[in-house]
Structures are given as C-alpha cells and as structure tokens.
CSV table of C-alpha atoms in Angstrom, one decimal:
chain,number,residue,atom,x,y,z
A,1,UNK,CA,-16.4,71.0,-18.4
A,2,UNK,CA,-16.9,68.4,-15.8
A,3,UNK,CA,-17.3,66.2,-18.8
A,4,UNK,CA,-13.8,66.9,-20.1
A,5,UNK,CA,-12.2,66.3,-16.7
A,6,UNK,CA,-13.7,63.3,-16.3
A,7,UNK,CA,-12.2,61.8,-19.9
A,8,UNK,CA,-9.0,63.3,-18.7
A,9,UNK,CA,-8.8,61.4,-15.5
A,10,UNK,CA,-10.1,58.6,-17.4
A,11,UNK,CA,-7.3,58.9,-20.1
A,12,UNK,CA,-4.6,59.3,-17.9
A,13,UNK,CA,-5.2,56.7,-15.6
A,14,UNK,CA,-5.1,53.9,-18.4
A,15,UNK,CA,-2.3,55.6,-19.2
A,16,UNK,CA,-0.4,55.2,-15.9
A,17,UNK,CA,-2.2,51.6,-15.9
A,18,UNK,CA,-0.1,50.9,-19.5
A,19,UNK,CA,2.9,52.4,-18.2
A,20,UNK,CA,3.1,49.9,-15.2
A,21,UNK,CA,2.0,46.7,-17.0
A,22,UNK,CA,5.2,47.8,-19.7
A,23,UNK,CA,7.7,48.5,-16.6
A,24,UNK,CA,6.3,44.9,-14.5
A,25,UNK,CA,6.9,43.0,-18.0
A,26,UNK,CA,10.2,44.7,-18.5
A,27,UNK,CA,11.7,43.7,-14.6
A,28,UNK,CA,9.8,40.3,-13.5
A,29,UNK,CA,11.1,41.1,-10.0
A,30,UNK,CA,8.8,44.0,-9.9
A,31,UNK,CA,6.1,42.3,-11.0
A,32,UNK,CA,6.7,39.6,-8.2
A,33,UNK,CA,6.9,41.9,-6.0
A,34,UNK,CA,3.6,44.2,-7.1
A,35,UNK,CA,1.1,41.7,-7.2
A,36,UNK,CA,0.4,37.4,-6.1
A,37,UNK,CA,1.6,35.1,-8.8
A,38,UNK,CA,-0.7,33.5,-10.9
A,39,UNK,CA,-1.4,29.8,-9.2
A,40,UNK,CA,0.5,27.5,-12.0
A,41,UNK,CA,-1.3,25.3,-13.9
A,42,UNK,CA,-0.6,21.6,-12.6
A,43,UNK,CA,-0.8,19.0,-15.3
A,44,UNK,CA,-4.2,17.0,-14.5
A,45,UNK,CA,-4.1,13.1,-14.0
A,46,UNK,CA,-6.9,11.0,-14.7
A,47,UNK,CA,-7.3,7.7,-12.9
A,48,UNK,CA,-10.8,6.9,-13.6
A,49,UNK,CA,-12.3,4.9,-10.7
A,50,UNK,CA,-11.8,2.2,-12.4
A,51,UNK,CA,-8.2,1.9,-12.3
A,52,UNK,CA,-8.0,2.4,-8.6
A,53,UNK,CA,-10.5,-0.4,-8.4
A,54,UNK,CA,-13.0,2.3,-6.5
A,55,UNK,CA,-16.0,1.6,-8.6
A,56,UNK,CA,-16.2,-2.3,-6.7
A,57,UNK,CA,-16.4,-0.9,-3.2
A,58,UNK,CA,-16.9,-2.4,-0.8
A,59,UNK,CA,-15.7,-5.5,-2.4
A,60,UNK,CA,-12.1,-3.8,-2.1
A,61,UNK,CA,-9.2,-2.9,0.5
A,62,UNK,CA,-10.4,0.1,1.8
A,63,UNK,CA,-9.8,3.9,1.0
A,64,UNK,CA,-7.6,4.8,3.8
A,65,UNK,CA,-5.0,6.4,1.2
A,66,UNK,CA,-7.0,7.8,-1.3
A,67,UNK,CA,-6.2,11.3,-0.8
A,68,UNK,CA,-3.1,10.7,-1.5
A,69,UNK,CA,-3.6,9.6,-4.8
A,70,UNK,CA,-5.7,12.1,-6.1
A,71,UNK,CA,-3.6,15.2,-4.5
A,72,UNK,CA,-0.4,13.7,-6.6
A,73,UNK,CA,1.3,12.8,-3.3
A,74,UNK,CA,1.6,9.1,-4.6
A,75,UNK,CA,3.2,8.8,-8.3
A,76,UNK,CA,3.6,6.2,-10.4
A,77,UNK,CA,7.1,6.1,-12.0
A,78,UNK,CA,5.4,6.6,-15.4
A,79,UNK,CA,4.1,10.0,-14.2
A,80,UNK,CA,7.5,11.0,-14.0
A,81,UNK,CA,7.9,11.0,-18.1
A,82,UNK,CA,7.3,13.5,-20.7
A,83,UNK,CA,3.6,12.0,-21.5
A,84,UNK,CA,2.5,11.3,-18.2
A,85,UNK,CA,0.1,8.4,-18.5
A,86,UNK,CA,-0.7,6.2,-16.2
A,87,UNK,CA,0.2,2.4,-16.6
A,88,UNK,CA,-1.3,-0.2,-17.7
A,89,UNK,CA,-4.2,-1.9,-15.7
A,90,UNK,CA,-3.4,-5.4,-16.5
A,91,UNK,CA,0.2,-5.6,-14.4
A,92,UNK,CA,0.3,-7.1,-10.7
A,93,UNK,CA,2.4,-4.1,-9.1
A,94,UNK,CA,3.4,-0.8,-10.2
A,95,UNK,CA,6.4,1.0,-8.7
A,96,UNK,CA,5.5,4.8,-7.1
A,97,UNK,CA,6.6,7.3,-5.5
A,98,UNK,CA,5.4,8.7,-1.5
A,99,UNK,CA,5.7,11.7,-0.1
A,100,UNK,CA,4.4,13.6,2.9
A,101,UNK,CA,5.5,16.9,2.0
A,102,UNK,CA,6.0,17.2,-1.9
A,103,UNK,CA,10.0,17.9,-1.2
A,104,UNK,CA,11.2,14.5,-0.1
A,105,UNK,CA,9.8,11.8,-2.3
A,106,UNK,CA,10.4,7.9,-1.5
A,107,UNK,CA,9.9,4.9,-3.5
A,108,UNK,CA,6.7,2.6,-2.9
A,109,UNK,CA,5.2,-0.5,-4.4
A,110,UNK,CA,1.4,-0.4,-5.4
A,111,UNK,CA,0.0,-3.8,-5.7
A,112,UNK,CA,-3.1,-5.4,-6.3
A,113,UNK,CA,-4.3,-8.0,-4.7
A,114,UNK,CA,-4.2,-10.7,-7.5
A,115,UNK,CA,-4.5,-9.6,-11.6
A,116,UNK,CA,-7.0,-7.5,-12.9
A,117,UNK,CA,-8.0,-10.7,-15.3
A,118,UNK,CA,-8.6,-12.7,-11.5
A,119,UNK,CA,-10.4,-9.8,-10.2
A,120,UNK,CA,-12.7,-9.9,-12.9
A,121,UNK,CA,-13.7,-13.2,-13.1
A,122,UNK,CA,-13.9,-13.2,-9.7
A,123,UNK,CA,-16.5,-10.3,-10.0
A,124,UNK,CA,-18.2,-12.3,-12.9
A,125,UNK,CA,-18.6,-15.3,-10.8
A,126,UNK,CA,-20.3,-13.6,-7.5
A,127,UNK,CA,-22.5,-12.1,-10.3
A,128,UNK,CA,-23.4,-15.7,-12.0
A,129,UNK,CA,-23.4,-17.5,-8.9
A,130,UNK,CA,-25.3,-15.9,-6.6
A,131,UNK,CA,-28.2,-13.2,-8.6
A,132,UNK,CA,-27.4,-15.5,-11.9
A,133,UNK,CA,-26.7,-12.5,-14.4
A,134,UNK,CA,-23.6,-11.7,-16.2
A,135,UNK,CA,-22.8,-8.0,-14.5
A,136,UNK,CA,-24.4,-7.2,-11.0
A,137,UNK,CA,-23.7,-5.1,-7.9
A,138,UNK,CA,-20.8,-7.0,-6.0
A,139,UNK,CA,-21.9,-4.8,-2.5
A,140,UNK,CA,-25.7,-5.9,-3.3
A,141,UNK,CA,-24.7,-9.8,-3.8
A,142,UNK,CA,-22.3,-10.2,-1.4
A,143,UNK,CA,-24.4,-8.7,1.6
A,144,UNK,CA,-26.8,-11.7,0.9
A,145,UNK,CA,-24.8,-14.1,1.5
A,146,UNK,CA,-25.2,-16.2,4.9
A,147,UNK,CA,-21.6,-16.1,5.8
A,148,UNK,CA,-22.0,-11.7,5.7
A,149,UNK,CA,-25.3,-11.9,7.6
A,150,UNK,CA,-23.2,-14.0,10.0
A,151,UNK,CA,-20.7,-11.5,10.2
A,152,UNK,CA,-23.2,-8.3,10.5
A,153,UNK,CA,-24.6,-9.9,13.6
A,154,UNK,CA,-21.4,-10.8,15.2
A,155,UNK,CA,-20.1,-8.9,18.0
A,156,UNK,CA,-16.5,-10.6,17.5
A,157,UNK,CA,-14.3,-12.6,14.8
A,158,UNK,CA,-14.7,-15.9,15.6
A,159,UNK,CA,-13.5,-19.0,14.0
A,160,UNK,CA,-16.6,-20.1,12.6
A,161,UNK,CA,-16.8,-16.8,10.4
A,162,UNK,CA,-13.4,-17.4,8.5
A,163,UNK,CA,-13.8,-21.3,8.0
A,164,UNK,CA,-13.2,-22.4,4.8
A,165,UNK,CA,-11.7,-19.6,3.0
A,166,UNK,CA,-8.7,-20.1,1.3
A,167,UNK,CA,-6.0,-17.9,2.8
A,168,UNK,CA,-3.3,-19.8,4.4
A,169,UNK,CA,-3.0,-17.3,7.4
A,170,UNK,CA,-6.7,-18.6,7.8
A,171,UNK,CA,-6.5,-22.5,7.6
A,172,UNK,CA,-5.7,-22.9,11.1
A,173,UNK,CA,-7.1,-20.0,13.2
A,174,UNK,CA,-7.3,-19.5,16.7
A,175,UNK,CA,-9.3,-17.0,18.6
A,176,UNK,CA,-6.0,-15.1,19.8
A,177,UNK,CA,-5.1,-14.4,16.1
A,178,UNK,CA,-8.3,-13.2,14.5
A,179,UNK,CA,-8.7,-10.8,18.1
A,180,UNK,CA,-5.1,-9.6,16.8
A,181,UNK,CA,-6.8,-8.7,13.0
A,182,UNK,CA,-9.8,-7.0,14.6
A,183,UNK,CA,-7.5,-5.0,16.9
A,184,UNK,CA,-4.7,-4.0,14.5
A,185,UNK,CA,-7.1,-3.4,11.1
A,186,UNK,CA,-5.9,-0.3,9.7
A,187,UNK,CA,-8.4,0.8,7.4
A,188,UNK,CA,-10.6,1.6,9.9
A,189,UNK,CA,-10.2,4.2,13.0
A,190,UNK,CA,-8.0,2.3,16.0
A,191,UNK,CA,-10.4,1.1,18.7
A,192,UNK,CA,-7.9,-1.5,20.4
A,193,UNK,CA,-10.5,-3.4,20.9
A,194,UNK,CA,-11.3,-7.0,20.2
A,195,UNK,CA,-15.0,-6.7,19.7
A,196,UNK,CA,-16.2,-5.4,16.1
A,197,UNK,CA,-18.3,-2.7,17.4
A,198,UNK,CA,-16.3,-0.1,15.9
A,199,UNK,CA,-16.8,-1.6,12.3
A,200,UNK,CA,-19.6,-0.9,9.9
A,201,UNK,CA,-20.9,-3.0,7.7
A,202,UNK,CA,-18.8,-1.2,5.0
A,203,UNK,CA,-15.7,-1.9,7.0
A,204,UNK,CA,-16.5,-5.8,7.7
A,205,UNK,CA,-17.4,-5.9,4.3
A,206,UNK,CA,-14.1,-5.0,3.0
A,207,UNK,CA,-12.3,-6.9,5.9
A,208,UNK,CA,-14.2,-10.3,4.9
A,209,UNK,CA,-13.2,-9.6,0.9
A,210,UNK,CA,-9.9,-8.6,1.6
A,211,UNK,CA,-9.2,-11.8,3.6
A,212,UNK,CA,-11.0,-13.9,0.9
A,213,UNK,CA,-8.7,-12.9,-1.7
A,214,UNK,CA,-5.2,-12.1,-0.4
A,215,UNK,CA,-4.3,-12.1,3.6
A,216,UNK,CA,-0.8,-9.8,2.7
A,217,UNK,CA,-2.1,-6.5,3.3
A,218,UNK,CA,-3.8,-7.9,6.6
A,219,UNK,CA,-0.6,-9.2,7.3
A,220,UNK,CA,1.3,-6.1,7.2
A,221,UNK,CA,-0.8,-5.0,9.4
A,222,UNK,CA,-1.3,-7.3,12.0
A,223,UNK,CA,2.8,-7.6,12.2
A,224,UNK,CA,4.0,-4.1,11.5
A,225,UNK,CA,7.6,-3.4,10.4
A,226,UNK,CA,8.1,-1.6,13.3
A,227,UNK,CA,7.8,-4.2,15.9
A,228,UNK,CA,10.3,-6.2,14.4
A,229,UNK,CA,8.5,-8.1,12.1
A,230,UNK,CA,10.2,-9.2,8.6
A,231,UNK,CA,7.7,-7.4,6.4
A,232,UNK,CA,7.3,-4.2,4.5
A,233,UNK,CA,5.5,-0.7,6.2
A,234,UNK,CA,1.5,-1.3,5.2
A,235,UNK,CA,0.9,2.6,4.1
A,236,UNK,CA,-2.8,2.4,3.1
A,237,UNK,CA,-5.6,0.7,0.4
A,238,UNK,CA,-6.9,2.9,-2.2
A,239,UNK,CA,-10.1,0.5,-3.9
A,240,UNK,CA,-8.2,-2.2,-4.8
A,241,UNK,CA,-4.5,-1.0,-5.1
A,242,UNK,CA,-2.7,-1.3,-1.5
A,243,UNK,CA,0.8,0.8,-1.2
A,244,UNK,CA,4.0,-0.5,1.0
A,245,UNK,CA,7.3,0.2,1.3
A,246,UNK,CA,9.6,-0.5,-2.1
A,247,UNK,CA,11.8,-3.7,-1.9
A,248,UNK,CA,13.7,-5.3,-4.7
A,249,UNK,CA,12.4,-8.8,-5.1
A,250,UNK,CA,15.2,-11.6,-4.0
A,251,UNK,CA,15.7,-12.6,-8.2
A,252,UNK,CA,17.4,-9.3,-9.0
A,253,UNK,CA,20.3,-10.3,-6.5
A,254,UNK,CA,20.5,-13.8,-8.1
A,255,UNK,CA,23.9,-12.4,-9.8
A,256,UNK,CA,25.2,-10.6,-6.8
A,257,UNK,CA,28.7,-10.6,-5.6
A,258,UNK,CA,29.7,-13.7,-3.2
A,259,UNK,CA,29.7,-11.5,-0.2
A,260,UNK,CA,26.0,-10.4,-1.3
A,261,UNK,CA,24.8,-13.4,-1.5
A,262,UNK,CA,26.1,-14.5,1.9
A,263,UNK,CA,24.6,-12.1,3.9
A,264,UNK,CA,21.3,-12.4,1.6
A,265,UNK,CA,21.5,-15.8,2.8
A,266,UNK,CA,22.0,-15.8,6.2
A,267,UNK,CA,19.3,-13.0,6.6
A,268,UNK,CA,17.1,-15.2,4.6
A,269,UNK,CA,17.9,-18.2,6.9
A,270,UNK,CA,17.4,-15.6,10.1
A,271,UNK,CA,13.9,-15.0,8.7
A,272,UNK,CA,12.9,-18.8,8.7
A,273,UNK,CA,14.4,-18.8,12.4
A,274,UNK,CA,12.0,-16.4,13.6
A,275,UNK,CA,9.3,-17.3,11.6
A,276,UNK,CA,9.5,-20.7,13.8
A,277,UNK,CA,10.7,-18.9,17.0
A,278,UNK,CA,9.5,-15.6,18.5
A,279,UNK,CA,7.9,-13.8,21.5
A,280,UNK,CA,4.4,-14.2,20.2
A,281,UNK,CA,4.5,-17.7,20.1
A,282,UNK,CA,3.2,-17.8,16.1
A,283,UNK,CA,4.7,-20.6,14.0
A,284,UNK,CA,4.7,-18.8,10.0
A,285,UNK,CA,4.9,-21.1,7.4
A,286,UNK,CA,5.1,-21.0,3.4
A,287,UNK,CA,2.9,-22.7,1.4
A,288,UNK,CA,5.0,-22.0,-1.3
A,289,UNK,CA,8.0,-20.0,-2.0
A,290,UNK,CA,9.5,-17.9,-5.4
A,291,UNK,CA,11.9,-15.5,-6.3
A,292,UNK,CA,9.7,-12.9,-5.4
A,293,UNK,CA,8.7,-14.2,-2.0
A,294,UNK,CA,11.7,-12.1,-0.6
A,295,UNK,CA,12.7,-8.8,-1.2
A,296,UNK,CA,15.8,-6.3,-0.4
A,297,UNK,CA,15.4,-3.1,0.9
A,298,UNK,CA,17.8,0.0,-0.2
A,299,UNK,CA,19.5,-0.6,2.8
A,300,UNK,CA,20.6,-4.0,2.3
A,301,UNK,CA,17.7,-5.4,4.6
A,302,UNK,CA,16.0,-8.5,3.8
A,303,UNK,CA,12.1,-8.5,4.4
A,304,UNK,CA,9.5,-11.1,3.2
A,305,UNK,CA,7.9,-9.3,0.2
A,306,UNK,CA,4.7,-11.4,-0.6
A,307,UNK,CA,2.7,-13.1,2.7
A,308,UNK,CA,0.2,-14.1,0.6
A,309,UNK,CA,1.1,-17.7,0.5
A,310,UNK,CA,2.2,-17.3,4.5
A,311,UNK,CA,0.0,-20.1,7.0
A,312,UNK,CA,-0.1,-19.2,10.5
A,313,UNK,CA,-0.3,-21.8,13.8
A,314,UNK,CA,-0.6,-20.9,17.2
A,315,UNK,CA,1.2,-22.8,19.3
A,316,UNK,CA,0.1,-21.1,22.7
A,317,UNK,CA,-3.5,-21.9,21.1
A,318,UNK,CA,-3.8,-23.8,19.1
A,319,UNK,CA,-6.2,-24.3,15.7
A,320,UNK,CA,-9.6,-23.9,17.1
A,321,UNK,CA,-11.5,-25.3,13.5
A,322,UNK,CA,-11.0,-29.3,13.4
A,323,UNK,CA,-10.2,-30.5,9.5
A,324,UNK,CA,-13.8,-31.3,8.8
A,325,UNK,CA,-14.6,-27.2,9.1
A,326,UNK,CA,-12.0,-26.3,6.9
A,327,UNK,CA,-14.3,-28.3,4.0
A,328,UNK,CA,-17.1,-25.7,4.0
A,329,UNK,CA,-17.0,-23.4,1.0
A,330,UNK,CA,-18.6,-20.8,-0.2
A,331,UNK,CA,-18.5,-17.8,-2.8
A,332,UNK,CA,-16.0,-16.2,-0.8
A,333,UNK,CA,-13.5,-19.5,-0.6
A,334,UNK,CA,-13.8,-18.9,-4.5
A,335,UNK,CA,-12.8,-15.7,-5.4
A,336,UNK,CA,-9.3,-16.3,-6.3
A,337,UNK,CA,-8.5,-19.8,-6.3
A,338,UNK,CA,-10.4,-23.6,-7.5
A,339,UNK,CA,-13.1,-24.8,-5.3
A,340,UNK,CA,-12.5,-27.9,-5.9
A,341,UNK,CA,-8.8,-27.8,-4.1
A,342,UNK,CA,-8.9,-29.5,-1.0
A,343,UNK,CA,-7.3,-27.6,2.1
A,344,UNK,CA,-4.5,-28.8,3.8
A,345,UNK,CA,-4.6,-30.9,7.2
A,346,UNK,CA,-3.3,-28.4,9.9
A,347,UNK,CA,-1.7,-31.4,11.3
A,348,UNK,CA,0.0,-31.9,8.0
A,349,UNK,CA,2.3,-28.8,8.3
A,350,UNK,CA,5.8,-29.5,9.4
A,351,UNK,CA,8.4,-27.1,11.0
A,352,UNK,CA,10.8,-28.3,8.1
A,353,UNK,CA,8.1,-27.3,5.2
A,354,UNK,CA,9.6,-23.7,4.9
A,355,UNK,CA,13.2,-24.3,4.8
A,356,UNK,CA,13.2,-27.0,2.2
A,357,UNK,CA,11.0,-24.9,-0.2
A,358,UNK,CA,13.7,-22.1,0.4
A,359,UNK,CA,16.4,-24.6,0.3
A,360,UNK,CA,14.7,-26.2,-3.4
A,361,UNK,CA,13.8,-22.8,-4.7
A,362,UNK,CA,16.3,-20.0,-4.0
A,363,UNK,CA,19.6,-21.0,-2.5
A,364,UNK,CA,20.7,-22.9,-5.0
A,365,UNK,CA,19.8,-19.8,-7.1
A,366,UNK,CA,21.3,-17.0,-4.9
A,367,UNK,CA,24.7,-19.6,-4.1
A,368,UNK,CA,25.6,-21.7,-6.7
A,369,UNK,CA,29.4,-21.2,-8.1
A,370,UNK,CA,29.7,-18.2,-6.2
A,371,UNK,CA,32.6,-19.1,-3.6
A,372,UNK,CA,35.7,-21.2,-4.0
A,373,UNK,CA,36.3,-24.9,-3.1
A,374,UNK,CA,36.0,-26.3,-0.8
A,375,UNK,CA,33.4,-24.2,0.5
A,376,UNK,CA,31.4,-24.4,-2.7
A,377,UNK,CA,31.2,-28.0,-2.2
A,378,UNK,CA,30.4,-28.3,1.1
A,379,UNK,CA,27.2,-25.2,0.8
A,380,UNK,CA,26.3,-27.7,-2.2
A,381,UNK,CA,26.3,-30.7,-0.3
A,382,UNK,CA,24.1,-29.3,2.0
A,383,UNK,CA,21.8,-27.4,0.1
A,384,UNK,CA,21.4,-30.4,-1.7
A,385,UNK,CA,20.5,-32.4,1.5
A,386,UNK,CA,18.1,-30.2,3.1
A,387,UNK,CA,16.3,-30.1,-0.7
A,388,UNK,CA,16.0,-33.4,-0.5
A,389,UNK,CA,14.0,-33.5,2.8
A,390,UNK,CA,15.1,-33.4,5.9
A,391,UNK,CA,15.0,-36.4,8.3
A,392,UNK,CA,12.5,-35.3,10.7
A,393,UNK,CA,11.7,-31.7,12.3
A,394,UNK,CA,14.0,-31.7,14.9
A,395,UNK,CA,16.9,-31.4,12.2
A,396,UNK,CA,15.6,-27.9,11.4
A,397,UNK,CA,17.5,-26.0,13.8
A,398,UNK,CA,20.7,-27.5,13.5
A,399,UNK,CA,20.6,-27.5,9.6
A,400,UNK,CA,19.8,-23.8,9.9
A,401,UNK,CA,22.8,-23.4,12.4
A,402,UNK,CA,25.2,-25.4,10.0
A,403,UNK,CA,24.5,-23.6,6.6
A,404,UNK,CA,25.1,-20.3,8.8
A,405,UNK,CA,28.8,-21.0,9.8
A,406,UNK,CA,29.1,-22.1,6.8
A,407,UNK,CA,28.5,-18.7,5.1
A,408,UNK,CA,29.2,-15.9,8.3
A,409,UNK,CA,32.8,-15.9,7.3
A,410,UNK,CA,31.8,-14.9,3.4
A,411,UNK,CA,30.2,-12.4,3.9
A,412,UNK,CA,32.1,-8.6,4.7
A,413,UNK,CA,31.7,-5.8,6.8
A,414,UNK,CA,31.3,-2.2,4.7
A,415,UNK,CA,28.9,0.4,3.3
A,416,UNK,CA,26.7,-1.5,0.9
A,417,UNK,CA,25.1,-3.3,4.2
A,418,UNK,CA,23.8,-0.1,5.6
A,419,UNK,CA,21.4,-1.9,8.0
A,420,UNK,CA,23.8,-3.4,9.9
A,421,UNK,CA,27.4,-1.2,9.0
A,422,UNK,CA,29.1,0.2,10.8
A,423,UNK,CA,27.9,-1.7,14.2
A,424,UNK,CA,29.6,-4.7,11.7
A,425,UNK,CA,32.9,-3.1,13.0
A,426,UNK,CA,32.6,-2.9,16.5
A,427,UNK,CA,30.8,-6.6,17.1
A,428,UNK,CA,31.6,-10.1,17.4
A,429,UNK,CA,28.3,-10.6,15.9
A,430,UNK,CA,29.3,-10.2,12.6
C-alpha cells in the first residue's frame, strides 16, 4: 500500500512538473518571472598572445589594459561584423572601440609601435646578435646586456642610461626630462617620485624597450591631454598594442571646405607656437613631418597624432650628453632603425626646422586653390617662402603671425567647430 502511494506522489508530481514547464513555455513572462535566466552565451574571441604581442614580454609596452581586451571592453571595428574576426596582424593601427560600462562605447586607435615585419626582425636580430641563434628569449638576451645591468643598478634615469638610442625625444636629454618620464610612467603604479625604486626589473625592462623603439606612448604620457598638451589621451599598453584616443589623420581633411581648412591651419600653426613656447620651458621639434603626423578629433580639435618623430630641448637645462655620447650604440639603438645612421648635432636643430617641414609638407596640401584671389596668391606666396627656408630663426614668429591674419578671416564661426563654438560667438578671439 505504501508502495502505491508512493508511485502516486511520484506520478503526480512529474505531472504538475509537465504542466508548468507547458504553461512557462506558453507565457515567457512567467517563465521570467519563475526562475533566473539562463546566462547567454557570448560569442568567444580569440586573440592568441601573439597578436597582442604578450608572448615577447617584457620586451613590450606593458599590460596595464589588458583586461580590457580580454573582457570585450575594447573592440576592434571588425568585431562589430557578422564573422567577427579579428584583423589582420600585419597593419600599423587598427581602429576600436572603448568602453567603461558596456552602454556608452567610444572610438579608439590601437597602434603598434612600428610593423609587425620591424618587430620581427628586430626580435631576430637581439637573437643573432647577442646569443647568436636564429629564435631565443628576448627577456633572457636583453637582461644581459651592459646597458640593462646599468639600468638594474640605478637608483635614477640618468643621461648616461639613454645615450645613444635613437628616439628623437632622447637625442638631447636633460636630467629634468628623464625625472619627468620616471615620474609620469603609466604602466606602472604612480609613485611621484623621481628615483626608480618603485620599478622592477620587469617595469624598467619594458620602459628601456619601449623607449628604444618608439618614444609616442611615453610621450602621451609624460604630456597628458589633460594639461593642455596637443596630444591624444594615453589609455593603456596591452604587449605590444598601445590604445589612445581616435583622431582622423590630417590627409582625410586634405579636400575640406575653405573654411576647414583655415581653422585646420591656424590650429596647426598654434601647435608649432607652443611647441616652441610654453610654461615648461621644452622646445618640441619634428624630425620629420606627414600627413599623418596631425590628426582631427570629432570635435573639430587638432592634436599631434604621431610624436614618434618629436625631439625635445630643454631650454631651462639644457642637453646634458655632449655630441660625442650620442655615437655610442648598442642593440637597443638598433631595434627599429640603421645603425649606421649618424645622430643629429643637438646644436644642429633650429627653431625654424618644424615650420618649414609643415610649411613643405602639408599646407600646401590642406590650402592650395581653396580661397579666391587675391588671397590665394598671397597664402601661396608665403607658403612658398617659408618652404623655401626661412632667413634665420628669429623670422619664425612673425612668419607664424603673418600666415595667421592671413587665414583668421576664412575661417567661420558654427557647429562643425564644436571645440571652440559657440564661445566663437561671444569673443573677439575668433
């Protein structure tokens, strides 16, 4: 008997079990409300640490945005497809996608430091040059170099530690600049301090590669957006892939309207202006400008896209390494460029260097036919001119001053110049 009631209970309760599952399958608010939803299924991504660059750390940026990557809070634009593959390898930059809640999403450039192709021969020649085999571990070779042993030991970046590498920002150090690196490195915890206690032989490690290859992240973060500086927000290194804020490089305006291409211009002159004239006392100069040197933000705002070809002099310091230091090479003075290039004088540099690149390079680019004569004429004079040379470096200012009156009356006041409308309206400025 107690058998039989048993089977009953058992009977009816997968009865009552099948009438629900029927009833929460006919009314899908029921079954919302019944029982947790499933988790969904997120489609997976596969970088491989190989595309991120993460299998040659530490000879890489740093990891300070990794997370990010690998919790889908950075997307390339490819991921945004139907197939959602990720591109290819080989390209310089990649254009993503940011976000810090996974509702707003904002657009980011992901860059590498130089091509793949360079990275790799770069890692093939530490490999040859210094254990003499074809594939090695970068970490293991590069730690026995002398200049690393040097900088395990030292307590502070000093001029001596950076000679002869061939980053521009680097050709002329003083002491008060590479403090500013040690102080403002972002890849590791903020110490505000100008002694390198707070970095471990990882983080110097990285610091010394990054600098030996390409000084723009370093840059970025040495003169943040934020202060006023004419660069893009540094958001973090992930192996070798660093991620900034998106600009449009300057070549994609090349066909603007006249009035775009006025206040391109005079932005782009304002940026030479301050480059050679600021509170810091830095003089910045190119080494060599292209159309991708500059780029546009959304807003209309015109920031310097690519500092990897940016020198720096201090003119409250001066260069602390004399011209015969510069000469010492290495493996790192290597990695991305000839060794047998010589470096350039620091004395050589001229205030003028910068604006007659821009003035050979890009102007002519962003202004030619684009306003009526006489104007036309007179911008072309002048560009022409200044492309030419100018007569000595005390002509800098007041050429930048005449080719700005020349264009402040071309350019407008409305919308599509978000950073500056509508104060536009309301000042003599503009």
């Amino acid at each position: 008997m107690g058998r039989w009631i048993c089977c009953l209970r058992s009977r009816v309760a997968e009865s009552l079990m099948l009438l629900l599952v029927l009833a929460l399958s006919c009314d899908p608010s029921a079954a919302a409300t019944a029982s947790p939803s499933a988790p969904h299924a997120k489609p997976s991504y596969s970088f491989g640490r190989t595309f991120l660059g993460l299998d040659k750390c530490n000879a890489c940026i740093g990891t300070s945005i990794c997370k990010k990557f690998f919790k889908e809070e950075i997307r390339f634009d490819t991921w945004l497809s139907s197939r959602l593959k990720l591109p290819p390898s080989y390209l310089l930059s990649y254009s993503g996608n940011y976000t810090d809640d996974a509702q707003s999403w904002r657009l980011v450039d992901i860059t590498r430091l130089t091509t793949k192709y360079r990275h790799d021969q770069a890692d093939k020649r530490i490999c040859t040059s210094l254990l003499k085999t074809k594939t090695c571990s970068l970490e293991r070779a590069l730690r026995r170099t002398r200049r690393f042993q040097k900088w395990l030991r030292a307590k502070r970046l000093t001029p001596d530690l950076v000679q002869g590498l061939s980053s521009p920002m680097l050709r002329c150090p003083s002491q008060r600049l590479l403090d500013r690196i040690v102080r403002r490195y972002a890849e590791v915890p903020d110490a505000g301090s100008i002694y390198m206690d707070h970095l471990t032989d990882r983080d110097k490690l990285r610091l010394l590669y990054t600098l030996s290859v390409n000084s723009h992240p370093i840059l970025l973060q040495i003169f943040p957006d934020v202060e006023g500086w004419p660069f893009p927000r540094y958001l973090g290194s992930c192996g070798r892939l660093l991620v900034s804020a998106s600009t449009r490089p300057l070549r994609d305006f090349f066909g603007a309207a006249p009035e775009v291409a006025a206040d391109l211009a005079l932005q782009l002159l304002a940026v030479l202006r301050s480059m050679g004239t600021n509170d810091l006392n830095y003089f910045f100069y190119f080494t060599h400008v292209d159309a991708g040197t500059f780029g546009v933000f959304s807003n209309g705002h015109l920031f310097i896209r690519d500092a990897s070809t940016l020198g720096i002099i201090d003119k409250e310091e001066g260069s602390q390494l004399v011209d015969g230091q510069q000469e010492y090479k290495d493996i790192f003075s290597c990695l991305t460029v000839d060794c047998q290039s010589a470096f350039v004088s620091c004395n050589s540099i001229r205030e003028k260097q910068s604006l007659v690149m821009v003035c050979q390079e890009l102007l002519p680019k962003l202004l030619k036919g684009k306003f009526l004569q006489p104007v036309q004429e007179k911008i072309d004079s002048f560009l022409q001119h200044c492309a030419d040379g100018l007569a000595d470096d005390q002509d800098v200012n007041e050429a930048l001053s005449k080719l700005a009156e020349l264009l402040k009356p071309l350019r407008s006041c409305d919308s599509r110049f978000a950073y500056r409308y509508p104060d536009c309206k309301y000042s003599d400025k503009y």
